[in-house]
Short mmCIF file of C-alpha atoms in Angstrom, two decimals:
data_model
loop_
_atom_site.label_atom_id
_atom_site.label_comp_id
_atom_site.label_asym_id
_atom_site.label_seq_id
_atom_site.Cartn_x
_atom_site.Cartn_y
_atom_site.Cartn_z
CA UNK A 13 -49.27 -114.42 -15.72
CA UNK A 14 -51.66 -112.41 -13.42
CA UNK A 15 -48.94 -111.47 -11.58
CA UNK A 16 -46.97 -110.18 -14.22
CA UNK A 17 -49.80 -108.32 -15.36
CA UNK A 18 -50.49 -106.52 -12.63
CA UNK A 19 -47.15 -105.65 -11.32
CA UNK A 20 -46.64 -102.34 -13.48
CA UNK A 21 -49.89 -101.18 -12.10
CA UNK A 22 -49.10 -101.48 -9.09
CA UNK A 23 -45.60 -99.97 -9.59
CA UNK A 24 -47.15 -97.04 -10.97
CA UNK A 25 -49.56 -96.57 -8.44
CA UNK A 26 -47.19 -96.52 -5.33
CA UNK A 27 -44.85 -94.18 -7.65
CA UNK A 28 -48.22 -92.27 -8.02
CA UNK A 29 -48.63 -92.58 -3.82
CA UNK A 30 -44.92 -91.38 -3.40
CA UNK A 31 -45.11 -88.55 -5.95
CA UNK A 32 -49.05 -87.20 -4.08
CA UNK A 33 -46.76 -87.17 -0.70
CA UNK A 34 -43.98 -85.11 -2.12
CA UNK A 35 -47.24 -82.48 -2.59
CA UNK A 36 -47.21 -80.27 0.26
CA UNK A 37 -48.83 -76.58 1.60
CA UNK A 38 -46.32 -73.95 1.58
CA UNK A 39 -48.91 -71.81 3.86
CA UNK A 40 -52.38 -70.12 4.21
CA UNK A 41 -53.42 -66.44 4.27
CA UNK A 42 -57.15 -65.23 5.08
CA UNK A 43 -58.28 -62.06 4.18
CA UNK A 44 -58.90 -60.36 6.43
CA UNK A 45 -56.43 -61.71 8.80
CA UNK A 46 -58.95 -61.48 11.62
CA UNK A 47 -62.23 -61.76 10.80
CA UNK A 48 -65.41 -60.28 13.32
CA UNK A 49 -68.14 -62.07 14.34
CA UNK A 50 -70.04 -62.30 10.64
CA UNK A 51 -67.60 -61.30 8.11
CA UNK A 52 -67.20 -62.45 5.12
CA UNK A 53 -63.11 -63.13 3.96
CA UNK A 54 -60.87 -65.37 1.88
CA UNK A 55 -58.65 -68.27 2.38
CA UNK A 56 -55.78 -68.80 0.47
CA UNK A 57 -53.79 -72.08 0.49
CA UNK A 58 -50.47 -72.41 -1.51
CA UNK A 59 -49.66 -75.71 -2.25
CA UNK A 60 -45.98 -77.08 -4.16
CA UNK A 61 -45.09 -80.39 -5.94
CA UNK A 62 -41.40 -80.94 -5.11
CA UNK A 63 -41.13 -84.34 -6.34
CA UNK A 64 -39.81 -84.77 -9.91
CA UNK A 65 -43.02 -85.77 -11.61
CA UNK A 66 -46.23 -84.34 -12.19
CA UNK A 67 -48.73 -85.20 -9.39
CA UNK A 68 -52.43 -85.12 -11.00
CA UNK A 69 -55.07 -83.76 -8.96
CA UNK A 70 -58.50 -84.69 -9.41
CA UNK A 71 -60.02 -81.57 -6.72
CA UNK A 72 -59.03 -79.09 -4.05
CA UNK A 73 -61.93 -78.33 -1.49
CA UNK A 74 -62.20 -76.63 2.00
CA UNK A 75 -65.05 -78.23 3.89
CA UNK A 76 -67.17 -75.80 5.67
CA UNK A 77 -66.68 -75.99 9.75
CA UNK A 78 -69.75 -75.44 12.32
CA UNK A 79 -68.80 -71.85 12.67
CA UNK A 80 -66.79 -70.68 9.30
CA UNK A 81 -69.09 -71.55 6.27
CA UNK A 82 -67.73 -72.22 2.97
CA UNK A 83 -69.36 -69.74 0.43
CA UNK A 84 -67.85 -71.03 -3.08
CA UNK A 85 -65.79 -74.07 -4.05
CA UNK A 86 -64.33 -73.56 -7.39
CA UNK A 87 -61.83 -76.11 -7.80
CA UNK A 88 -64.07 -79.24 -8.60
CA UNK A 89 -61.72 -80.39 -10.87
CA UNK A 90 -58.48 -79.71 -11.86
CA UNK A 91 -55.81 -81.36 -13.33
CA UNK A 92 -51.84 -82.19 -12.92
CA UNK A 93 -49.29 -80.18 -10.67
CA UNK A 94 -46.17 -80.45 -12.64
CA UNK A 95 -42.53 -81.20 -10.77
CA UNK A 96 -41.51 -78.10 -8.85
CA UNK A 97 -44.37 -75.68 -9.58
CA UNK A 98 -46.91 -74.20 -6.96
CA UNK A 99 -50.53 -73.70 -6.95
CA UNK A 100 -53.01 -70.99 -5.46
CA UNK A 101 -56.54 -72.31 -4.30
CA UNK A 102 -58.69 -69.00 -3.00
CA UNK A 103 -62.08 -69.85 -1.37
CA UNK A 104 -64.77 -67.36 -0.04
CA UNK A 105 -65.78 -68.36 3.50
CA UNK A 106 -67.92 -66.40 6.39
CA UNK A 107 -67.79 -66.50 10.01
CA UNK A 108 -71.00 -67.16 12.51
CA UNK A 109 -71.06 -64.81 14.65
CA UNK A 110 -69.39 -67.08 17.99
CA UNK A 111 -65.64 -65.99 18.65
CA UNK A 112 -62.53 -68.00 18.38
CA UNK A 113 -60.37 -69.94 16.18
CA UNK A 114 -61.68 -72.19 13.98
CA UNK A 115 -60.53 -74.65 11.48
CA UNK A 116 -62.22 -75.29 8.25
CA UNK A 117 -60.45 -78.10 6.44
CA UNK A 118 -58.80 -78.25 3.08
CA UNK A 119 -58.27 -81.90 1.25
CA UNK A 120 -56.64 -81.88 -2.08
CA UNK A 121 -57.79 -84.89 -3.61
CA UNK A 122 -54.83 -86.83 -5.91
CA UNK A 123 -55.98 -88.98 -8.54
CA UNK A 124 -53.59 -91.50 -8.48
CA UNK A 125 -53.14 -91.53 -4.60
CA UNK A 126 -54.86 -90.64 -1.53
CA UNK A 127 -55.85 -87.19 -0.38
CA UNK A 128 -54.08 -84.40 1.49
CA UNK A 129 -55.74 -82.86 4.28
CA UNK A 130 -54.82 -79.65 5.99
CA UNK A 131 -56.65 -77.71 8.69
CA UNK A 132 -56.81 -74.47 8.10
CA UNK A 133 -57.19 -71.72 11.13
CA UNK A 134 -59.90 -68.64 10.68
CA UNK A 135 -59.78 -66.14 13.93
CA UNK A 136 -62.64 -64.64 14.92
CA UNK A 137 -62.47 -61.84 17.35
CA UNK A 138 -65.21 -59.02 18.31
CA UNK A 139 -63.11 -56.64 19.55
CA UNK A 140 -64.89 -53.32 18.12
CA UNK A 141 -62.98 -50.07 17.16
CA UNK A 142 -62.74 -47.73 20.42
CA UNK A 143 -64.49 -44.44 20.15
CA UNK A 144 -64.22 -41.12 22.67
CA UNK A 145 -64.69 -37.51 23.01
CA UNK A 146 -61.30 -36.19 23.63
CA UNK A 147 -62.39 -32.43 23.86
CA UNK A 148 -66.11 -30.79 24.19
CA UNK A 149 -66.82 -27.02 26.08
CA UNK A 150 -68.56 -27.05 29.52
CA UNK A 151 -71.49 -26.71 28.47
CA UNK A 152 -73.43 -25.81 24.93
CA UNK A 153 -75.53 -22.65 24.10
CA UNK A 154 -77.90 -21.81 21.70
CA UNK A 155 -76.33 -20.67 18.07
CA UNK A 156 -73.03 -21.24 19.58
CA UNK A 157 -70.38 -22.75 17.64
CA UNK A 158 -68.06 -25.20 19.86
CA UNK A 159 -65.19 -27.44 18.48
CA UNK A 160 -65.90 -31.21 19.57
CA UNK A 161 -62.38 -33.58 19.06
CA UNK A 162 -62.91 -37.20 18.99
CA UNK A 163 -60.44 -39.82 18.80
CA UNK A 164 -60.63 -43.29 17.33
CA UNK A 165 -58.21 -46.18 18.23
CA UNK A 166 -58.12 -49.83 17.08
CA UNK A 167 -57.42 -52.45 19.63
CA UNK A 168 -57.80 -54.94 18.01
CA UNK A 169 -54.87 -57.72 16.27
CA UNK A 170 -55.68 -56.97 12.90
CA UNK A 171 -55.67 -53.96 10.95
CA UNK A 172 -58.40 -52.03 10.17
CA UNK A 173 -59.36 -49.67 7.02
CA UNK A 174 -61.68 -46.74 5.86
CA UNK A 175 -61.77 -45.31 9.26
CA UNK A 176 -64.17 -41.96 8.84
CA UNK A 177 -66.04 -40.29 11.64
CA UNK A 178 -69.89 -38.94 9.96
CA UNK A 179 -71.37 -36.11 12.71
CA UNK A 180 -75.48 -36.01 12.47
CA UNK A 181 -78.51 -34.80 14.49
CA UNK A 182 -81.38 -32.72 14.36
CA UNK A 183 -81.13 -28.50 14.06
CA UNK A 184 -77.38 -29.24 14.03
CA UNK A 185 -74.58 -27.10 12.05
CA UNK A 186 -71.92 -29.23 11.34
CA UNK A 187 -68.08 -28.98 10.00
CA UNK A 188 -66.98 -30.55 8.38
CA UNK A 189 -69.31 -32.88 7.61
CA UNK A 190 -67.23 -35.84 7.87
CA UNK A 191 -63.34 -36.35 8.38
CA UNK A 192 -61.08 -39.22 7.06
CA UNK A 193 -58.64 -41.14 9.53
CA UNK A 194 -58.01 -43.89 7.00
CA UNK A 195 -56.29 -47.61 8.10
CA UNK A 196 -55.16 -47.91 11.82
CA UNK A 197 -53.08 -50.89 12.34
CA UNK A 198 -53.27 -52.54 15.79
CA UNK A 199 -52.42 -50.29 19.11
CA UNK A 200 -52.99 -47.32 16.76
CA UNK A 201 -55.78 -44.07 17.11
CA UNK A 202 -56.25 -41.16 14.91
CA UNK A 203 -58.19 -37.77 15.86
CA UNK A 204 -60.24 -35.44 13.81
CA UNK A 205 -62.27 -32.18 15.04
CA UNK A 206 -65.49 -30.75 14.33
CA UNK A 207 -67.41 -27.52 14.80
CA UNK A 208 -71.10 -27.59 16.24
CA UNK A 209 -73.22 -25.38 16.43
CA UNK A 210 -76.75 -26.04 18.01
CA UNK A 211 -80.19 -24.66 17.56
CA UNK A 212 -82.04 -26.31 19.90
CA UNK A 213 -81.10 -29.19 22.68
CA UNK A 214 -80.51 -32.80 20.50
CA UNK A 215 -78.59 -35.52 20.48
CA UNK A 216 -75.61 -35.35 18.27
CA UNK A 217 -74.75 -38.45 16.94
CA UNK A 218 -70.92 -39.99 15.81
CA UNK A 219 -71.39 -42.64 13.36
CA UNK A 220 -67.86 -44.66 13.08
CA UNK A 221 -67.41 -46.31 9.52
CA UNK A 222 -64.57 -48.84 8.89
CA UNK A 223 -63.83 -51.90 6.96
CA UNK A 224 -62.10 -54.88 7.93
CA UNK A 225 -61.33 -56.58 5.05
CA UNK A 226 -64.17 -55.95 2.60
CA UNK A 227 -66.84 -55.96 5.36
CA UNK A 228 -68.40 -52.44 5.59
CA UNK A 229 -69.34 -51.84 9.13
CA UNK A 230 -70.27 -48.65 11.69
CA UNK A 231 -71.00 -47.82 15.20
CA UNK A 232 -72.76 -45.27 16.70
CA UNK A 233 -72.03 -42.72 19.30
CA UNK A 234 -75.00 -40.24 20.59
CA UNK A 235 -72.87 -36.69 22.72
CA UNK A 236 -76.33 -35.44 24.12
CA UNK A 237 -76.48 -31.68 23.82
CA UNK A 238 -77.87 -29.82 26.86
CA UNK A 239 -77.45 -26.08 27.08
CA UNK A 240 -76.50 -24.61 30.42
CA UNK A 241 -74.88 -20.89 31.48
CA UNK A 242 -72.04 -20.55 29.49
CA UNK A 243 -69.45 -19.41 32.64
CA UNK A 244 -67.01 -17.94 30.09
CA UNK A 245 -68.60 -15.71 28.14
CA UNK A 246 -68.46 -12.06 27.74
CA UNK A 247 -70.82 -10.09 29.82
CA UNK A 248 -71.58 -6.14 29.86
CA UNK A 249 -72.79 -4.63 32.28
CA UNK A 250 -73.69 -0.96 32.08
CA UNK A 251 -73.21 1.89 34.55
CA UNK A 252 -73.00 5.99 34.66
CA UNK A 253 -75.85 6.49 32.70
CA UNK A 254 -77.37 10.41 32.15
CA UNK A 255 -79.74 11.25 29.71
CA UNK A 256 -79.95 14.77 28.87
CA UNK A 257 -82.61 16.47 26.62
CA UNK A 258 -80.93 18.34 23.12
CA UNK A 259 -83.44 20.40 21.02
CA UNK A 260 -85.50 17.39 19.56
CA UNK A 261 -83.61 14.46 20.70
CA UNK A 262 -82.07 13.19 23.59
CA UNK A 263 -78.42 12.39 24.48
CA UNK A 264 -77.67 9.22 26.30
CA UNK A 265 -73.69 8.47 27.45
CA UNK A 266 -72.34 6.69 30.39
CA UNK A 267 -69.81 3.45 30.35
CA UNK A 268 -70.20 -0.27 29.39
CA UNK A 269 -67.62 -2.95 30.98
CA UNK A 270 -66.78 -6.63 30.03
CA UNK A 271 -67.13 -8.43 33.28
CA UNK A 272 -67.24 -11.81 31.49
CA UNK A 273 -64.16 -13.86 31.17
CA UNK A 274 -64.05 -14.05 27.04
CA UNK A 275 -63.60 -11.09 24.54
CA UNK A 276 -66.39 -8.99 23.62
CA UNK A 277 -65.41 -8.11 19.74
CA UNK A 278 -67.05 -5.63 17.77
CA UNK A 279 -69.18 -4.33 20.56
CA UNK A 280 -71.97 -1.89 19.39
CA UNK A 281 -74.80 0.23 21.08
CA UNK A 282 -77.55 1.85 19.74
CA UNK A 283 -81.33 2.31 20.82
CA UNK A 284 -84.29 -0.16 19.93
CA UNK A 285 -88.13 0.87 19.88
CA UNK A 286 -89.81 2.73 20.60
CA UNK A 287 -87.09 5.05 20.55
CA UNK A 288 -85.19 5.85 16.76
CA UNK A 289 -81.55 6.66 16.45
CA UNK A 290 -81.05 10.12 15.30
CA UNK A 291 -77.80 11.66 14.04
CA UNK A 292 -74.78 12.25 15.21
CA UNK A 293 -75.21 8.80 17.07
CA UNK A 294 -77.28 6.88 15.59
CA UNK A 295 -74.63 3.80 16.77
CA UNK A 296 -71.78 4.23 19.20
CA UNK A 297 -68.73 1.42 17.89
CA UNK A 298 -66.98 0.83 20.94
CA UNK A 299 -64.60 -2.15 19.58
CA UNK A 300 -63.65 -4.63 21.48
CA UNK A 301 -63.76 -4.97 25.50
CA UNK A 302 -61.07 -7.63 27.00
CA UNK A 303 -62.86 -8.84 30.42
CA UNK A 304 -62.29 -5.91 32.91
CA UNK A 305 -62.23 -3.61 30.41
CA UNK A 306 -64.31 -0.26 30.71
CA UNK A 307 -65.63 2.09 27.81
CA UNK A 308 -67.61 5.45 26.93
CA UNK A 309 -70.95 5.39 24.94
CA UNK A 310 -72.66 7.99 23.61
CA UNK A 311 -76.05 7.89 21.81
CA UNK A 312 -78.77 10.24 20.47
CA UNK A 313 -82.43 9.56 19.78
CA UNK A 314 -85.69 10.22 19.47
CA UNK A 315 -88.80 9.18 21.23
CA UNK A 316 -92.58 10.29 22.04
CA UNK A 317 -94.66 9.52 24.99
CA UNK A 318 -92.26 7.03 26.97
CA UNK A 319 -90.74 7.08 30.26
CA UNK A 320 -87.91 4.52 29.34
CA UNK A 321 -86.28 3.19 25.65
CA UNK A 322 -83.67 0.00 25.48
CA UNK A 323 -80.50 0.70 24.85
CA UNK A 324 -79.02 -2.39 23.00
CA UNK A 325 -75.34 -3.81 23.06
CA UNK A 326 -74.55 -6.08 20.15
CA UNK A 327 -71.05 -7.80 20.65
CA UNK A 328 -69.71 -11.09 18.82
CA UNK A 329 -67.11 -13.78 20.62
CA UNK A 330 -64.08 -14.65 19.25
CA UNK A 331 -66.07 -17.38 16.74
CA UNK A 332 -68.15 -14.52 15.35
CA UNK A 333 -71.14 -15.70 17.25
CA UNK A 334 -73.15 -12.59 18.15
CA UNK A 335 -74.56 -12.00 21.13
CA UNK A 336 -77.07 -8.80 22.48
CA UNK A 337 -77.49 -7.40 25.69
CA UNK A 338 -80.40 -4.90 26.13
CA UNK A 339 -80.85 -2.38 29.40
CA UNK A 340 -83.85 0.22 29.64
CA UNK A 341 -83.01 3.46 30.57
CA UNK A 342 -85.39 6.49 32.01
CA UNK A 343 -86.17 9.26 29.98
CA UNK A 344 -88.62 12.53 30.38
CA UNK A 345 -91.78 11.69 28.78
CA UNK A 346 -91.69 14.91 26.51
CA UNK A 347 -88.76 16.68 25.52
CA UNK A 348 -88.93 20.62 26.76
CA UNK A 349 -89.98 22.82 23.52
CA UNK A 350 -87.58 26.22 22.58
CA UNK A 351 -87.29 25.04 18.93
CA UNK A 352 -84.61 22.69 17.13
CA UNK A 353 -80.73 23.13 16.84
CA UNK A 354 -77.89 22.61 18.58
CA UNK A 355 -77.92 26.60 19.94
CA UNK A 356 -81.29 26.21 21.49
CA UNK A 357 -79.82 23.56 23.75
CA UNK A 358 -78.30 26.55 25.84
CA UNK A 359 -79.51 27.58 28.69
CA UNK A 360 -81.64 30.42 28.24
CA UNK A 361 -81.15 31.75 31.99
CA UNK A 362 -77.38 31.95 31.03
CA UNK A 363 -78.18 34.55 27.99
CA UNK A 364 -80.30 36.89 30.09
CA UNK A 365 -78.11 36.63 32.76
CA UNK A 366 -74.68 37.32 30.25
CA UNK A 367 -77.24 39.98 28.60
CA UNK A 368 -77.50 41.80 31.80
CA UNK A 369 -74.16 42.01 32.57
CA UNK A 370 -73.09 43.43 29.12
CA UNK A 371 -75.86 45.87 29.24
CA UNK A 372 -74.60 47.04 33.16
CA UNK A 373 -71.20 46.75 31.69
CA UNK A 374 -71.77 48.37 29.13
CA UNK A 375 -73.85 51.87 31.31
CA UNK A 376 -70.90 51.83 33.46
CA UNK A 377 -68.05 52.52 30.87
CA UNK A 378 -70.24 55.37 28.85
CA UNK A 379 -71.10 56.94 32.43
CA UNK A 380 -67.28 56.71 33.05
CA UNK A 381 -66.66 58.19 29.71
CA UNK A 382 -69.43 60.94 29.42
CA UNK A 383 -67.90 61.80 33.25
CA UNK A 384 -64.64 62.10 31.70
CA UNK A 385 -65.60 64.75 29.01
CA UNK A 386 -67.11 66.93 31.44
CA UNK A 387 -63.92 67.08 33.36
CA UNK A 388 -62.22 67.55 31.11
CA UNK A 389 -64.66 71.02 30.00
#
């Protein structure tokens, strides 16, 4: 009788033991698929009944290994897999921060059975995004802009996401502020470019930002800026120059050459104090001087009780950063008196002297004439 009893139980449980082993994982997935040393990610296991009745499952875990730590276990309970259909089990796990590949385990637990176990495998490399200066100039100047290129690459296996570059630092103009590379996938680098323009000698720092997965994460870079001679710019040097004396103001002219390497654009010369530009040149444009190039100035001005004035060159490089140049240049301390005017500027030695002659000239042909009428008496 006890036998007889008993024996559907026990048919039904080794059905229930053949149906749990019909139960298997169709695969895993984590999220990111390669974690770094600390993320957080997810790991997905697909399971599928394939026998031809429903399996009932009591709880699906993953069991936290010495270096992944399970976060959240939501599938306490559960209930029956019916014949043929699949089932999803996400849990939220994070890495220590040791490298490798670990293998936190999942166990399905059956109700009428056993338990299936299944080792799942979480990689965990530190392999950090590669960052480099693929362009800067020789050296930086003062209120100088410069274009800086950097390039980012990923070496890693995995993908990564959210790739921006941030440029920061003190007395720094920046632009843009920030450029976008967006995902890299493995083996791949992206390139952005910035304009910098320093006030004063810093440290200009990159700051990489990227995601892997949903882990936010950034490195920083420090370019130090050091300003040194910059070899390529446009220099002037000035030559020929004569300073003459007109009525109440004085005339400088003479030449100006580029004897730098870069373009001097929108070159301009004046005077600075204590002399004061007076019409008709107040400023002398001279446009721009290619290196080697050689052009006329001519300035007028005024100026009291000084043996020498500057005489300023403004010109601007090919960024529109200006640049001035000033040289002094010797002048009589007073300017000679004979009243104002452009026609007081002539020599008055020439008029008596032209005088003179016309008044000579002038005896000579009424003495020939006067000599003529008595002749002809």
């Amino acid at each position: 009788m006890v036998f007889l009893f008993l024996l559907p139980t026990t048919a039904a449980a080794v059905n229930g033991e053949e149906n749990a082993a019909r139960v298997t994982v169709l695969g895993f997935q984590t999220d990111p698929a390669l974690l770094m040393p600390g993320d957080e990610a997810t790991v997905t296991v697909t399971i599928k009944n394939t026998a031809e009745e429903s399996v009932p499952i009591s709880s699906a875990r993953l069991y936290t290994e010495k270096n992944v730590a399970v976060i959240n276990n939501p599938y306490q309970t559960f209930g029956a897999l019916g014949p043929g259909n699949e089932a999803t089990f996400t849990f939220r796990v994070k890495a220590s921060l040791n490298e490798g590949t670990f293998y936190p385990v999942f166990v399905l637990d059956f109700r009428d059975a056993g338990s299936l176990r299944y080792p799942v495998p979480v990689k965990v490399d530190g392999t950090e995004p590669r960052f480099s200066v693929t362009s800067r100039p020789d050296s930086f100047v003062r209120d100088k802009k410069e274009i800086v290129r950097v390039s980012v690459s990923n070496p890693r296996a995995g993908p990564i996401n959210g790739v921006s570059v941030v440029p920061s630092g003190q007395s720094l103009e920046v632009t843009p502020t920030s450029a976008f590379i967006g995902a890299l996938e493995p083996d791949q680098a992206g390139e952005v470019t910035f304009n910098i323009t320093p006030a004063e000698e810093t440290d200009l720092v990159f700051t990489l930002r990227y995601r892997n997965g949903d882990n936010q994460r950034d490195i920083e870079v420090p370019l130090p800026i050091v300003f040194s001679e910059d070899k390529k710019r446009a220099e002037i040097v000035v030559s020929g120059v004569e300073v003459t004396a007109e009525g109440g103001h004085y005339r400088a002219n003479g030449d100006v050459t580029n004897t730098g390497l870069e373009v001097a654009k929108a070159v301009v010369i004046t005077t600075g104090d204590p002399a004061v530009p007076v019409d008709p040149n107040q400023v002398y444009p001279v446009a721009s001087l290619d290196p080697d190039d050689l052009a006329n100035f001519d300035v007028t001005f005024k100026v009291e009780n000084a043996t020498e004035v500057p005489l300023v060159i403004d010109y601007k490089d090919a960024d529109g950063n200006t640049y001035s140049t000033t040289v002094m240049i010797g002048v009589k301390a007073t300017l000679p008196t004979g009243g104002e005017g452009e026609g007081q500027s002539f020599p008055i030695t020439a008029v008596v002297l032209i005088l003179v002659v016309a008044v000579i000239a002038g005896a000579v042909i009424f003495r020939s004439w006067k000599k003529a009428k008595e002749n002809e008496k």
